[in-house]
Coordinates of C-alpha atoms in Angstrom, one line a residue:
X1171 CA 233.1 70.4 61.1
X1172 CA 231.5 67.0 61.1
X1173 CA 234.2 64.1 60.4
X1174 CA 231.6 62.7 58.5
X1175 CA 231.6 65.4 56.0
X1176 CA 235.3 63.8 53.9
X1177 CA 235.2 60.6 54.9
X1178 CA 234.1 57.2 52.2
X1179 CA 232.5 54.3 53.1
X1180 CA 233.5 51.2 51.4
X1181 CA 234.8 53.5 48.4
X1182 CA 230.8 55.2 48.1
X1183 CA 230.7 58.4 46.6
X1184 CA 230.8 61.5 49.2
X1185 CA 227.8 62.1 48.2
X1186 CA 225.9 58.8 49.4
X1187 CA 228.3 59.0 52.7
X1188 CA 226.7 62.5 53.3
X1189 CA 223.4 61.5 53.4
X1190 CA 223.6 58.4 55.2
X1191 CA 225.5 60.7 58.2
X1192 CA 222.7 63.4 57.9
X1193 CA 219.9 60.2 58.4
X1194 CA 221.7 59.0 61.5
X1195 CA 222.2 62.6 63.0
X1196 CA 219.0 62.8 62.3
X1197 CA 218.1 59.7 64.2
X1198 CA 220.2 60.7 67.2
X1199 CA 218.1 64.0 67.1
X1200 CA 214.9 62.0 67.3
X1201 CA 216.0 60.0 70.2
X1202 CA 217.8 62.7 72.2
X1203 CA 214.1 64.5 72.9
X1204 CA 215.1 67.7 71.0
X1205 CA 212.5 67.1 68.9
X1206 CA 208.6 66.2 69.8
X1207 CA 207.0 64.6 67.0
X1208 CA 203.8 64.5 68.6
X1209 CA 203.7 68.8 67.8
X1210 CA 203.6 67.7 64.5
X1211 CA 201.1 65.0 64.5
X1212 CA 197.2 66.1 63.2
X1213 CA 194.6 67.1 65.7
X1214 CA 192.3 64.0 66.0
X1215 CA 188.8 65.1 65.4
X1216 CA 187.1 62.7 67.8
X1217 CA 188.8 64.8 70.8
X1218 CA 188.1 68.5 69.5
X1219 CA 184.8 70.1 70.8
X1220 CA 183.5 72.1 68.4
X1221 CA 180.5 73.1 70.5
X1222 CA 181.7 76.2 72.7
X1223 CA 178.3 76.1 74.2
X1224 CA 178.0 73.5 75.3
X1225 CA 177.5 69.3 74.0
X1226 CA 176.2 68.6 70.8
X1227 CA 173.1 68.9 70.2
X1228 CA 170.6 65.9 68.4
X1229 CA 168.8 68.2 65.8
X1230 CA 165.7 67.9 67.5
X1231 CA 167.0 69.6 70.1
X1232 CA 168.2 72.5 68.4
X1233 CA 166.1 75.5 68.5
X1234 CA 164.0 75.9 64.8
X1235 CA 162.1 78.4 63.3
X1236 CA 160.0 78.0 60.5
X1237 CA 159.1 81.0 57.8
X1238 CA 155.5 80.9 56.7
X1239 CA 154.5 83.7 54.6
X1240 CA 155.7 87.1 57.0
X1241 CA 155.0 85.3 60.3
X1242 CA 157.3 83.0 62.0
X1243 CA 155.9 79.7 62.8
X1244 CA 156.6 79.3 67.1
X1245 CA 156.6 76.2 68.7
X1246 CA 154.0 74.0 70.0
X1247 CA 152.6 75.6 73.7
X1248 CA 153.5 74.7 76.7
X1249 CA 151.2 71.5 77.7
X1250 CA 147.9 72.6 80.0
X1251 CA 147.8 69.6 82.3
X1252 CA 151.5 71.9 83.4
X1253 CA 149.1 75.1 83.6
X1254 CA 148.7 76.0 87.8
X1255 CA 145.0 75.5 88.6
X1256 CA 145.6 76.3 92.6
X1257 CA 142.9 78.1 93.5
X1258 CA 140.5 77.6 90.5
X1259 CA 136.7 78.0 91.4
X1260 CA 134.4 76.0 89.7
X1261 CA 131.1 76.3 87.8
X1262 CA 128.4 73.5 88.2
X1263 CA 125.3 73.0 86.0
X1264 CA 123.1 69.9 84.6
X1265 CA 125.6 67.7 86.4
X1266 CA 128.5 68.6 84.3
X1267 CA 131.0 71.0 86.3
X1268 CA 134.2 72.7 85.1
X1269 CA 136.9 74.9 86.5
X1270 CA 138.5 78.5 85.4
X1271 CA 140.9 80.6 86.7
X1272 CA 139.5 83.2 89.8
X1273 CA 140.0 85.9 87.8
X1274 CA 137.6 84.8 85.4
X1275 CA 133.6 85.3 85.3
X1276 CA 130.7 82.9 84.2
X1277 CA 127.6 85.1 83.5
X1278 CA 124.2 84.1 82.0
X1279 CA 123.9 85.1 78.5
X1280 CA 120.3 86.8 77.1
X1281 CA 118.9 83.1 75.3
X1282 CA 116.1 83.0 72.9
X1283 CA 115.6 79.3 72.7
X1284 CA 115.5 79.0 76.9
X1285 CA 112.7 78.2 78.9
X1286 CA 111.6 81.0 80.1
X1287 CA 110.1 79.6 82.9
X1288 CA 113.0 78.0 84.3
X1289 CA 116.0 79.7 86.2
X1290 CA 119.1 79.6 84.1
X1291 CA 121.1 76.8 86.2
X1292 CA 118.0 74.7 85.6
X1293 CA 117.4 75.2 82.1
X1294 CA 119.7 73.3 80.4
X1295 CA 119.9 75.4 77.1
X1296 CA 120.8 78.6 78.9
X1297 CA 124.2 79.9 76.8
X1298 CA 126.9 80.3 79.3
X1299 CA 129.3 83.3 78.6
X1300 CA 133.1 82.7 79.5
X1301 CA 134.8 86.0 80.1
X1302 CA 138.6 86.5 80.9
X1303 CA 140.0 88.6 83.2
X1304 CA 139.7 91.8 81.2
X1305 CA 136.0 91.1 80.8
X1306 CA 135.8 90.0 77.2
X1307 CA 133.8 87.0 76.3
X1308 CA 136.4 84.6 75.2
X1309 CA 134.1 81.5 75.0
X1310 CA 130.9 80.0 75.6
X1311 CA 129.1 77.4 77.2
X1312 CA 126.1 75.1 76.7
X1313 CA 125.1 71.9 78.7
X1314 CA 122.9 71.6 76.2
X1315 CA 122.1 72.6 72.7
X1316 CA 119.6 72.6 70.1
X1317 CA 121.9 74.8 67.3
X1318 CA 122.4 73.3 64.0
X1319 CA 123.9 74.2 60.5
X1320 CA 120.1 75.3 58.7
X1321 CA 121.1 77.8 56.1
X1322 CA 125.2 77.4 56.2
X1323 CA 125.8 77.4 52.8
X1324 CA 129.7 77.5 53.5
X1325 CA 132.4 75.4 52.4
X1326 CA 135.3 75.1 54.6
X1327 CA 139.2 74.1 54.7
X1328 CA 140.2 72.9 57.8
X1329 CA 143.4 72.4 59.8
X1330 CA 143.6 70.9 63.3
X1331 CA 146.4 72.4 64.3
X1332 CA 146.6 70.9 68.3
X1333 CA 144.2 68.0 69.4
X1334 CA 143.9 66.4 73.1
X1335 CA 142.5 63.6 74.5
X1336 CA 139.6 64.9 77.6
X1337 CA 140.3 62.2 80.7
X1338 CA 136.6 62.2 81.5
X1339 CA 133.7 59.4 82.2
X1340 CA 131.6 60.8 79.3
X1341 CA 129.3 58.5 77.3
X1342 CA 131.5 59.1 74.1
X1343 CA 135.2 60.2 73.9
X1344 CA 135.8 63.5 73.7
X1345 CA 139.4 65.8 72.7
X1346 CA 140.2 69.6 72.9
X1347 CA 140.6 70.7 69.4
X1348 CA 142.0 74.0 68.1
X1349 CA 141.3 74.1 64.0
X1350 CA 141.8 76.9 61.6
X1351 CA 139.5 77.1 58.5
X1352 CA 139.3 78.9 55.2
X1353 CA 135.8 79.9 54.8
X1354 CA 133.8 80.6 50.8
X1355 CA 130.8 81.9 51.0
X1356 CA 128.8 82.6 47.9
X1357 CA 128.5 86.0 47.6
X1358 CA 131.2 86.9 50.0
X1359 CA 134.8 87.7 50.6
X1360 CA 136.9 84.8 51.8
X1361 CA 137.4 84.7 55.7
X1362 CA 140.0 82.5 57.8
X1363 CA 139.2 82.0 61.4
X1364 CA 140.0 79.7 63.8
X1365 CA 138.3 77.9 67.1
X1366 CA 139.1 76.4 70.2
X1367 CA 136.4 73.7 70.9
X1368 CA 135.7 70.8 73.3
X1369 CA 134.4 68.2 70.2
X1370 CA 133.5 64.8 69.9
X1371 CA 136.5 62.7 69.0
X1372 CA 134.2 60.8 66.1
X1373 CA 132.8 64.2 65.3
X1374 CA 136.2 65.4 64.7
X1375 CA 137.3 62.8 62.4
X1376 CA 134.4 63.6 60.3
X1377 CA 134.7 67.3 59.9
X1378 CA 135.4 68.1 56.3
X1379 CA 134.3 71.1 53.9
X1380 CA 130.5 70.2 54.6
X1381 CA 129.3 72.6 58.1
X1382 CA 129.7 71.0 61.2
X1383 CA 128.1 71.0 64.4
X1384 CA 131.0 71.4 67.3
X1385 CA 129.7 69.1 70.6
X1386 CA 130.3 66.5 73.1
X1387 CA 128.2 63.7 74.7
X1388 CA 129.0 64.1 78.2
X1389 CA 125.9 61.6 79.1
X1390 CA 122.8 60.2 78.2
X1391 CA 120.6 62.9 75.7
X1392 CA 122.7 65.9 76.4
X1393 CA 124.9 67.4 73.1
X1394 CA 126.8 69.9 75.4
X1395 CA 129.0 72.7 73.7
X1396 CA 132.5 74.6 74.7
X1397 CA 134.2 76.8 72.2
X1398 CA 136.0 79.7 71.9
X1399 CA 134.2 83.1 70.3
X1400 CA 136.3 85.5 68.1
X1401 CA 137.0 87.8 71.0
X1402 CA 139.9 85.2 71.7
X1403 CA 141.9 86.2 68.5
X1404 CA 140.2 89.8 69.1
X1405 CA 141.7 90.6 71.6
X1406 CA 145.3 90.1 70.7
X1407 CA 144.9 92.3 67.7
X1408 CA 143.9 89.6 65.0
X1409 CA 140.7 90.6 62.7
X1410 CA 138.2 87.7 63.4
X1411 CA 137.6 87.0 60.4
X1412 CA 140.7 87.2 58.6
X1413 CA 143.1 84.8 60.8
X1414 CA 145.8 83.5 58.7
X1415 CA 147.5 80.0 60.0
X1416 CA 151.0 81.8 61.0
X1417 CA 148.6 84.2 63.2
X1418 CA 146.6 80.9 64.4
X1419 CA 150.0 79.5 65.4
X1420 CA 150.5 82.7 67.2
X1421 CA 147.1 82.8 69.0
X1422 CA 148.8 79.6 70.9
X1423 CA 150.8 81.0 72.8
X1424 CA 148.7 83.0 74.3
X1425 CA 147.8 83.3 77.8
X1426 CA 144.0 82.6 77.4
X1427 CA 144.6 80.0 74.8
X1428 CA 146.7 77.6 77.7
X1429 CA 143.8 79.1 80.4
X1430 CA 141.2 78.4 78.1
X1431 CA 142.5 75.2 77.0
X1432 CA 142.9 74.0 80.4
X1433 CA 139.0 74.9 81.5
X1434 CA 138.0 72.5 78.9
X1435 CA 140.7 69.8 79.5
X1436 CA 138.7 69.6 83.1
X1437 CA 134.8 69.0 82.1
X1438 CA 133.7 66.3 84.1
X1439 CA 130.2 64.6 84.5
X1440 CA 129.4 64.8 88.5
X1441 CA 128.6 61.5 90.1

């Protein structure tokens, strides 16, 4: 037993002698390395990783998804200029030239409003037919056009869901513009569709719930077209004219969409 545990100090009580020898055992505890007090110390949250996966993440990184209606909205497609044109032919007419994948077609489409004296590279109205690699007529081409709204009697909502800057020498600025629209028709049911469409950039800014014409000025007294048809959201099971904006979202991340995309990102005027 402990001498400690009879003795007095100074005529104390036992009781205050007891626990001033239990502090100093306790001391020389401490001291003697039987004890580690840094077992006992609180983790310090700076030097935990809480990311088994890897680093933290800044929440844009983090993958998002975003609910809209029974769709899931996807992300933003992978940027054309990335899209492999190797081996691209290309098509030539009315000094404006373009390429497309070599698994595509360009064919000559039956026009009303051509000359029908001229041969179709030479008339500049002759309607151009775009068709993927499955055959289907996905767009359309014009170097030049005489179409306009006559008889639309349409209002429209529109949402430019992806627009891009053309890096061409054309007389006015143009962009690749993908819109969806809400279409009332007197008379008719509702439709949603959406196109794909090499547009004027002023043009563009411009389009509201009046009809609008969809062109570019690639020179001097042309109004040239490029847009998609509704086989494009045909064709990956959408009804044409029922396209709701998760589906439009959707249609983006198709293959043709980036192919398609890309043909009209490289429209240039020949020199």
């Amino acid at each position: 037993m402990s001498k400690c545990a009879d003795a007095t100090v100074s005529g104390k009580p036992k009781a205050m002698t007891r626990a001033l020898c239990i502090a100093s055992l306790l001391g020389l505890f401490l001291l003697s390395g039987c004890a580690d007090p840094g077992q006992w110390a609180p983790n310090d949250s700076s030097t935990v990783d809480s990311t088994p996966f890897g680093p933290p993440q800044e929440p844009s990184d983090r993958p998002m998804t975003v609910e809209e209606g029974s769709a899931m909205a996807t992300p933003s497609p992978k940027p054309a200029e990335e899209v492999d044109t190797t081996g691209w032919k290309t098509f030539a007419t009315q000094g404006l030239s373009f390429r497309y994948p070599p698994d595509w077609n360009i064919e000559e489409d039956d026009c009303s409003n051509c000359n029908a004296t001229a041969k179709p590279l030479a008339d500049p109205f002759t309607k151009w037919d775009i068709e993927n690699s499955d055959g289907n007529e996905i767009a359309e081409f014009r170097a030049d056009s005489s179409t306009d709204t006559d008889g639309d009697m349409s209002t429209y909502k529109r949402t430019v869901l992806e627009s891009t800057p053309v890096r061409a020498d054309f007389l006015a600025p143009a962009e690749v513009v993908f819109e969806h629209f809400v279409l009332d028709t007197p008379g008719k049911e509702q439709e949603q569709k959406v196109l794909l469409m090499l547009n004027d950039a002023a043009a563009t800014k411009s389009r509201d719930k009046k009809p609008a014409l969809s062109f570019f000025r690639p020179k001097k007294d042309f109004g040239a077209q490029m847009t998609s048809s509704d086989d494009l959201a045909e064709e990956l099971g959408f009804h044409d004219d029922h396209v709701s904006l998760a589906d439009a979202k959707k249609i983006m991340q198709s293959r043709d969409y980036r192919l398609l995309r890309a043909v009209m990102l490289s429209m240039r005027v020949q020199k």
